[in-house]
Amino acid sequence: MDRKKVIAKLNEMLEHEMAAIVTYLHHSFVVPGIHRQPVVDLMQLRAKESMAHATLLGNKIMALGGHPSVRVSEVFEPGPQQTTREMLEEELEAERKTLEEYKGLLRMVKDDVPLEFMVRGILLEEQGHVESLEIMLRGEGREE
Ligand SMILES: [Fe+2]
Ligand SMILES: [Fe+2]
């Protein structure tokens, strides 16, 4: 395992998770409509899950002798006109990208079994995030 490259990739994922925290928390504030509350609750849960991922990454970066980034990946903010559906679509796109990036990280850590286990655990949750958004968006058309 190339420790330097792994630390760099872990930091990149940390910055993505920080952006996910910011995005989900922001969406939990601004989601409109009379059916907003379950979406608000879900967005708050996703923000907390992203913080849990960020925590795993930051601690692992330290354990490997690196220094955790305080940067946040670019956050998309189109303003107050964004609909709930557009928010969910934006989240789905970000979750799919994150999932692919974690798969890339997994290939880099094959010979560190505990780290590989950690990445697999995060991957499982990211897959769940993608699937739940796909199902929500599938139902959206029928309700309107
Ligand atoms: Fe995450
Ligand atoms: Fe996620």
PDB file of C-alpha atoms and ligand atoms in Angstrom:
ATOM      1  CA  MET A   1       0.000   0.000   0.000  1.00  0.00           C
ATOM      2  CA  ASP A   2       1.297   3.444  -0.960  1.00  0.00           C
ATOM      3  CA  ARG A   3       0.766   5.250   2.349  1.00  0.00           C
ATOM      4  CA  LYS A   4       1.175   8.767   0.901  1.00  0.00           C
ATOM      5  CA  LYS A   5      -1.324   8.151  -1.872  1.00  0.00           C
ATOM      6  CA  VAL A   6      -3.784   6.550   0.557  1.00  0.00           C
ATOM      7  CA  ILE A   7      -3.517   9.537   2.938  1.00  0.00           C
ATOM      8  CA  ALA A   8      -4.125  11.910   0.000  1.00  0.00           C
ATOM      9  CA  LYS A   9      -7.178   9.922  -1.085  1.00  0.00           C
ATOM     10  CA  LEU A  10      -8.510   9.718   2.491  1.00  0.00           C
ATOM     11  CA  ASN A  11      -8.178  13.521   2.692  1.00  0.00           C
ATOM     12  CA  GLU A  12     -10.026  13.919  -0.603  1.00  0.00           C
ATOM     13  CA  MET A  13     -12.858  11.760   0.764  1.00  0.00           C
ATOM     14  CA  LEU A  14     -12.809  13.752   4.030  1.00  0.00           C
ATOM     15  CA  GLU A  15     -13.369  16.956   2.016  1.00  0.00           C
ATOM     16  CA  HIS A  16     -16.296  15.280   0.180  1.00  0.00           C
ATOM     17  CA  GLU A  17     -17.846  14.180   3.478  1.00  0.00           C
ATOM     18  CA  MET A  18     -17.499  17.726   4.863  1.00  0.00           C
ATOM     19  CA  ALA A  19     -19.322  18.992   1.751  1.00  0.00           C
ATOM     20  CA  ALA A  20     -22.024  16.344   2.307  1.00  0.00           C
ATOM     21  CA  ILE A  21     -22.504  17.566   5.908  1.00  0.00           C
ATOM     22  CA  VAL A  22     -22.869  21.169   4.695  1.00  0.00           C
ATOM     23  CA  THR A  23     -25.222  20.222   1.842  1.00  0.00           C
ATOM     24  CA  TYR A  24     -27.496  17.930   3.848  1.00  0.00           C
ATOM     25  CA  LEU A  25     -27.733  20.352   6.754  1.00  0.00           C
ATOM     26  CA  HIS A  26     -28.501  23.222   4.358  1.00  0.00           C
ATOM     27  CA  HIS A  27     -31.160  21.140   2.594  1.00  0.00           C
ATOM     28  CA  SER A  28     -32.703  20.284   5.984  1.00  0.00           C
ATOM     29  CA  PHE A  29     -33.171  24.038   6.554  1.00  0.00           C
ATOM     30  CA  VAL A  30     -34.609  24.985   3.175  1.00  0.00           C
ATOM     31  CA  VAL A  31     -36.667  21.983   2.011  1.00  0.00           C
ATOM     32  CA  PRO A  32     -40.101  23.410   1.113  1.00  0.00           C
ATOM     33  CA  GLY A  33     -43.653  22.086   1.101  1.00  0.00           C
ATOM     34  CA  ILE A  34     -46.267  20.651   3.449  1.00  0.00           C
ATOM     35  CA  HIS A  35     -44.530  17.239   3.354  1.00  0.00           C
ATOM     36  CA  ARG A  36     -41.175  18.703   4.404  1.00  0.00           C
ATOM     37  CA  GLN A  37     -40.781  17.148   7.854  1.00  0.00           C
ATOM     38  CA  PRO A  38     -39.834  13.548   6.879  1.00  0.00           C
ATOM     39  CA  VAL A  39     -37.371  14.971   4.332  1.00  0.00           C
ATOM     40  CA  VAL A  40     -35.913  17.295   6.987  1.00  0.00           C
ATOM     41  CA  ASP A  41     -35.472  14.311   9.319  1.00  0.00           C
ATOM     42  CA  LEU A  42     -33.772  12.273   6.585  1.00  0.00           C
ATOM     43  CA  MET A  43     -31.432  15.145   5.645  1.00  0.00           C
ATOM     44  CA  GLN A  44     -30.432  15.561   9.303  1.00  0.00           C
ATOM     45  CA  LEU A  45     -29.736  11.832   9.551  1.00  0.00           C
ATOM     46  CA  ARG A  46     -27.606  11.962   6.378  1.00  0.00           C
ATOM     47  CA  ALA A  47     -25.649  14.935   7.786  1.00  0.00           C
ATOM     48  CA  LYS A  48     -24.934  12.903  10.937  1.00  0.00           C
ATOM     49  CA  GLU A  49     -23.910   9.832   8.915  1.00  0.00           C
ATOM     50  CA  SER A  50     -21.574  12.018   6.845  1.00  0.00           C
ATOM     51  CA  MET A  51     -20.044  13.347  10.065  1.00  0.00           C
ATOM     52  CA  ALA A  52     -19.522   9.758  11.246  1.00  0.00           C
ATOM     53  CA  HIS A  53     -17.731   8.963   7.955  1.00  0.00           C
ATOM     54  CA  ALA A  54     -15.645  12.147   8.236  1.00  0.00           C
ATOM     55  CA  THR A  55     -14.686  11.140  11.781  1.00  0.00           C
ATOM     56  CA  LEU A  56     -13.514   7.685  10.683  1.00  0.00           C
ATOM     57  CA  LEU A  57     -11.468   9.249   7.878  1.00  0.00           C
ATOM     58  CA  GLY A  58      -9.893  11.986  10.021  1.00  0.00           C
ATOM     59  CA  ASN A  59      -8.862   9.544  12.726  1.00  0.00           C
ATOM     60  CA  LYS A  60      -7.423   7.120  10.161  1.00  0.00           C
ATOM     61  CA  ILE A  61      -5.435   9.909   8.471  1.00  0.00           C
ATOM     62  CA  MET A  62      -3.890  10.711  11.876  1.00  0.00           C
ATOM     63  CA  ALA A  63      -3.194   7.023  12.561  1.00  0.00           C
ATOM     64  CA  LEU A  64      -1.340   6.760   9.246  1.00  0.00           C
ATOM     65  CA  GLY A  65       0.812   9.789  10.116  1.00  0.00           C
ATOM     66  CA  GLY A  66      -0.987  12.276   7.879  1.00  0.00           C
ATOM     67  CA  HIS A  67      -2.695  15.582   8.635  1.00  0.00           C
ATOM     68  CA  PRO A  68      -6.474  15.849   8.166  1.00  0.00           C
ATOM     69  CA  SER A  69      -7.689  18.527   5.750  1.00  0.00           C
ATOM     70  CA  VAL A  70     -10.030  21.309   6.912  1.00  0.00           C
ATOM     71  CA  ARG A  71     -11.117  22.036   3.357  1.00  0.00           C
ATOM     72  CA  VAL A  72     -14.613  21.358   2.041  1.00  0.00           C
ATOM     73  CA  SER A  73     -15.216  20.171  -1.529  1.00  0.00           C
ATOM     74  CA  GLU A  74     -17.224  22.541  -3.694  1.00  0.00           C
ATOM     75  CA  VAL A  75     -20.834  22.882  -2.532  1.00  0.00           C
ATOM     76  CA  PHE A  76     -23.641  23.513  -5.036  1.00  0.00           C
ATOM     77  CA  GLU A  77     -25.991  26.319  -3.934  1.00  0.00           C
ATOM     78  CA  PRO A  78     -28.568  27.400  -6.548  1.00  0.00           C
ATOM     79  CA  GLY A  79     -30.524  29.644  -4.131  1.00  0.00           C
ATOM     80  CA  PRO A  80     -34.047  29.557  -2.672  1.00  0.00           C
ATOM     81  CA  GLN A  81     -35.855  28.440  -5.841  1.00  0.00           C
ATOM     82  CA  GLN A  82     -34.577  24.844  -5.617  1.00  0.00           C
ATOM     83  CA  THR A  83     -37.389  22.284  -5.343  1.00  0.00           C
ATOM     84  CA  THR A  84     -37.302  19.211  -3.099  1.00  0.00           C
ATOM     85  CA  ARG A  85     -36.968  16.994  -6.175  1.00  0.00           C
ATOM     86  CA  GLU A  86     -34.000  19.051  -7.421  1.00  0.00           C
ATOM     87  CA  MET A  87     -32.357  18.741  -4.001  1.00  0.00           C
ATOM     88  CA  LEU A  88     -32.795  14.965  -4.015  1.00  0.00           C
ATOM     89  CA  GLU A  89     -31.452  14.746  -7.591  1.00  0.00           C
ATOM     90  CA  GLU A  90     -28.420  16.817  -6.584  1.00  0.00           C
ATOM     91  CA  GLU A  91     -27.866  14.529  -3.574  1.00  0.00           C
ATOM     92  CA  LEU A  92     -28.198  11.395  -5.717  1.00  0.00           C
ATOM     93  CA  GLU A  93     -25.578  12.657  -8.157  1.00  0.00           C
ATOM     94  CA  ALA A  94     -23.189  13.457  -5.298  1.00  0.00           C
ATOM     95  CA  GLU A  95     -23.813  10.084  -3.577  1.00  0.00           C
ATOM     96  CA  ARG A  96     -23.142   8.189  -6.826  1.00  0.00           C
ATOM     97  CA  LYS A  97     -19.858  10.058  -7.326  1.00  0.00           C
ATOM     98  CA  THR A  98     -18.856   9.426  -3.707  1.00  0.00           C
ATOM     99  CA  LEU A  99     -19.662   5.717  -4.059  1.00  0.00           C
ATOM    100  CA  GLU A 100     -17.372   5.426  -7.104  1.00  0.00           C
ATOM    101  CA  GLU A 101     -14.585   7.296  -5.306  1.00  0.00           C
ATOM    102  CA  TYR A 102     -14.797   4.968  -2.293  1.00  0.00           C
ATOM    103  CA  LYS A 103     -14.542   2.014  -4.691  1.00  0.00           C
ATOM    104  CA  GLY A 104     -11.302   3.596  -5.950  1.00  0.00           C
ATOM    105  CA  LEU A 105     -10.073   3.942  -2.362  1.00  0.00           C
ATOM    106  CA  LEU A 106     -10.964   0.300  -1.664  1.00  0.00           C
ATOM    107  CA  ARG A 107      -8.681  -0.840  -4.509  1.00  0.00           C
ATOM    108  CA  MET A 108      -5.826   1.177  -2.949  1.00  0.00           C
ATOM    109  CA  VAL A 109      -6.038  -0.400   0.530  1.00  0.00           C
ATOM    110  CA  LYS A 110      -6.236  -4.123  -0.330  1.00  0.00           C
ATOM    111  CA  ASP A 111      -3.276  -5.132   1.849  1.00  0.00           C
ATOM    112  CA  ASP A 112      -4.428  -3.295   4.997  1.00  0.00           C
ATOM    113  CA  VAL A 113      -7.277  -5.543   6.158  1.00  0.00           C
ATOM    114  CA  PRO A 114      -8.699  -3.308   8.956  1.00  0.00           C
ATOM    115  CA  LEU A 115      -8.624  -0.239   6.683  1.00  0.00           C
ATOM    116  CA  GLU A 116     -10.202  -2.268   3.899  1.00  0.00           C
ATOM    117  CA  PHE A 117     -12.916  -3.332   6.356  1.00  0.00           C
ATOM    118  CA  MET A 118     -13.526   0.306   7.296  1.00  0.00           C
ATOM    119  CA  VAL A 119     -13.849   1.361   3.662  1.00  0.00           C
ATOM    120  CA  ARG A 120     -16.194  -1.556   2.923  1.00  0.00           C
ATOM    121  CA  GLY A 121     -18.415  -0.439   5.835  1.00  0.00           C
ATOM    122  CA  ILE A 122     -18.601   3.118   4.491  1.00  0.00           C
ATOM    123  CA  LEU A 123     -19.241   1.766   0.972  1.00  0.00           C
ATOM    124  CA  LEU A 124     -22.185  -0.274   2.233  1.00  0.00           C
ATOM    125  CA  GLU A 125     -23.741   2.864   3.736  1.00  0.00           C
ATOM    126  CA  GLU A 126     -23.076   4.963   0.612  1.00  0.00           C
ATOM    127  CA  GLN A 127     -24.781   2.282  -1.480  1.00  0.00           C
ATOM    128  CA  GLY A 128     -27.771   2.556   0.876  1.00  0.00           C
ATOM    129  CA  HIS A 129     -27.822   6.351   0.400  1.00  0.00           C
ATOM    130  CA  VAL A 130     -27.874   5.942  -3.384  1.00  0.00           C
ATOM    131  CA  GLU A 131     -30.611   3.296  -3.285  1.00  0.00           C
ATOM    132  CA  SER A 132     -32.914   5.193  -0.919  1.00  0.00           C
ATOM    133  CA  LEU A 133     -32.670   8.350  -3.088  1.00  0.00           C
ATOM    134  CA  GLU A 134     -33.341   6.314  -6.242  1.00  0.00           C
ATOM    135  CA  ILE A 135     -36.487   4.859  -4.661  1.00  0.00           C
ATOM    136  CA  MET A 136     -37.677   8.260  -3.377  1.00  0.00           C
ATOM    137  CA  LEU A 137     -37.256   9.837  -6.816  1.00  0.00           C
ATOM    138  CA  ARG A 138     -39.017   6.889  -8.463  1.00  0.00           C
ATOM    139  CA  GLY A 139     -42.141   7.544  -6.361  1.00  0.00           C
ATOM    140  CA  GLU A 140     -42.069  11.332  -6.725  1.00  0.00           C
ATOM    141  CA  GLY A 141     -43.828  11.510 -10.122  1.00  0.00           C
ATOM    142  CA  ARG A 142     -46.822   9.499  -8.938  1.00  0.00           C
ATOM    143  CA  GLU A 143     -47.624  11.798  -5.999  1.00  0.00           C
ATOM    144  CA  GLU A 144     -47.713  15.031  -7.971  1.00  0.00           C
TER     145      GLU A 144
HETATM  146 FE    FE B   1     -20.454   9.395   3.545  1.00  0.00          FE
HETATM  147 FE    FE B   2     -23.533   9.306   1.619  1.00  0.00          FE
END
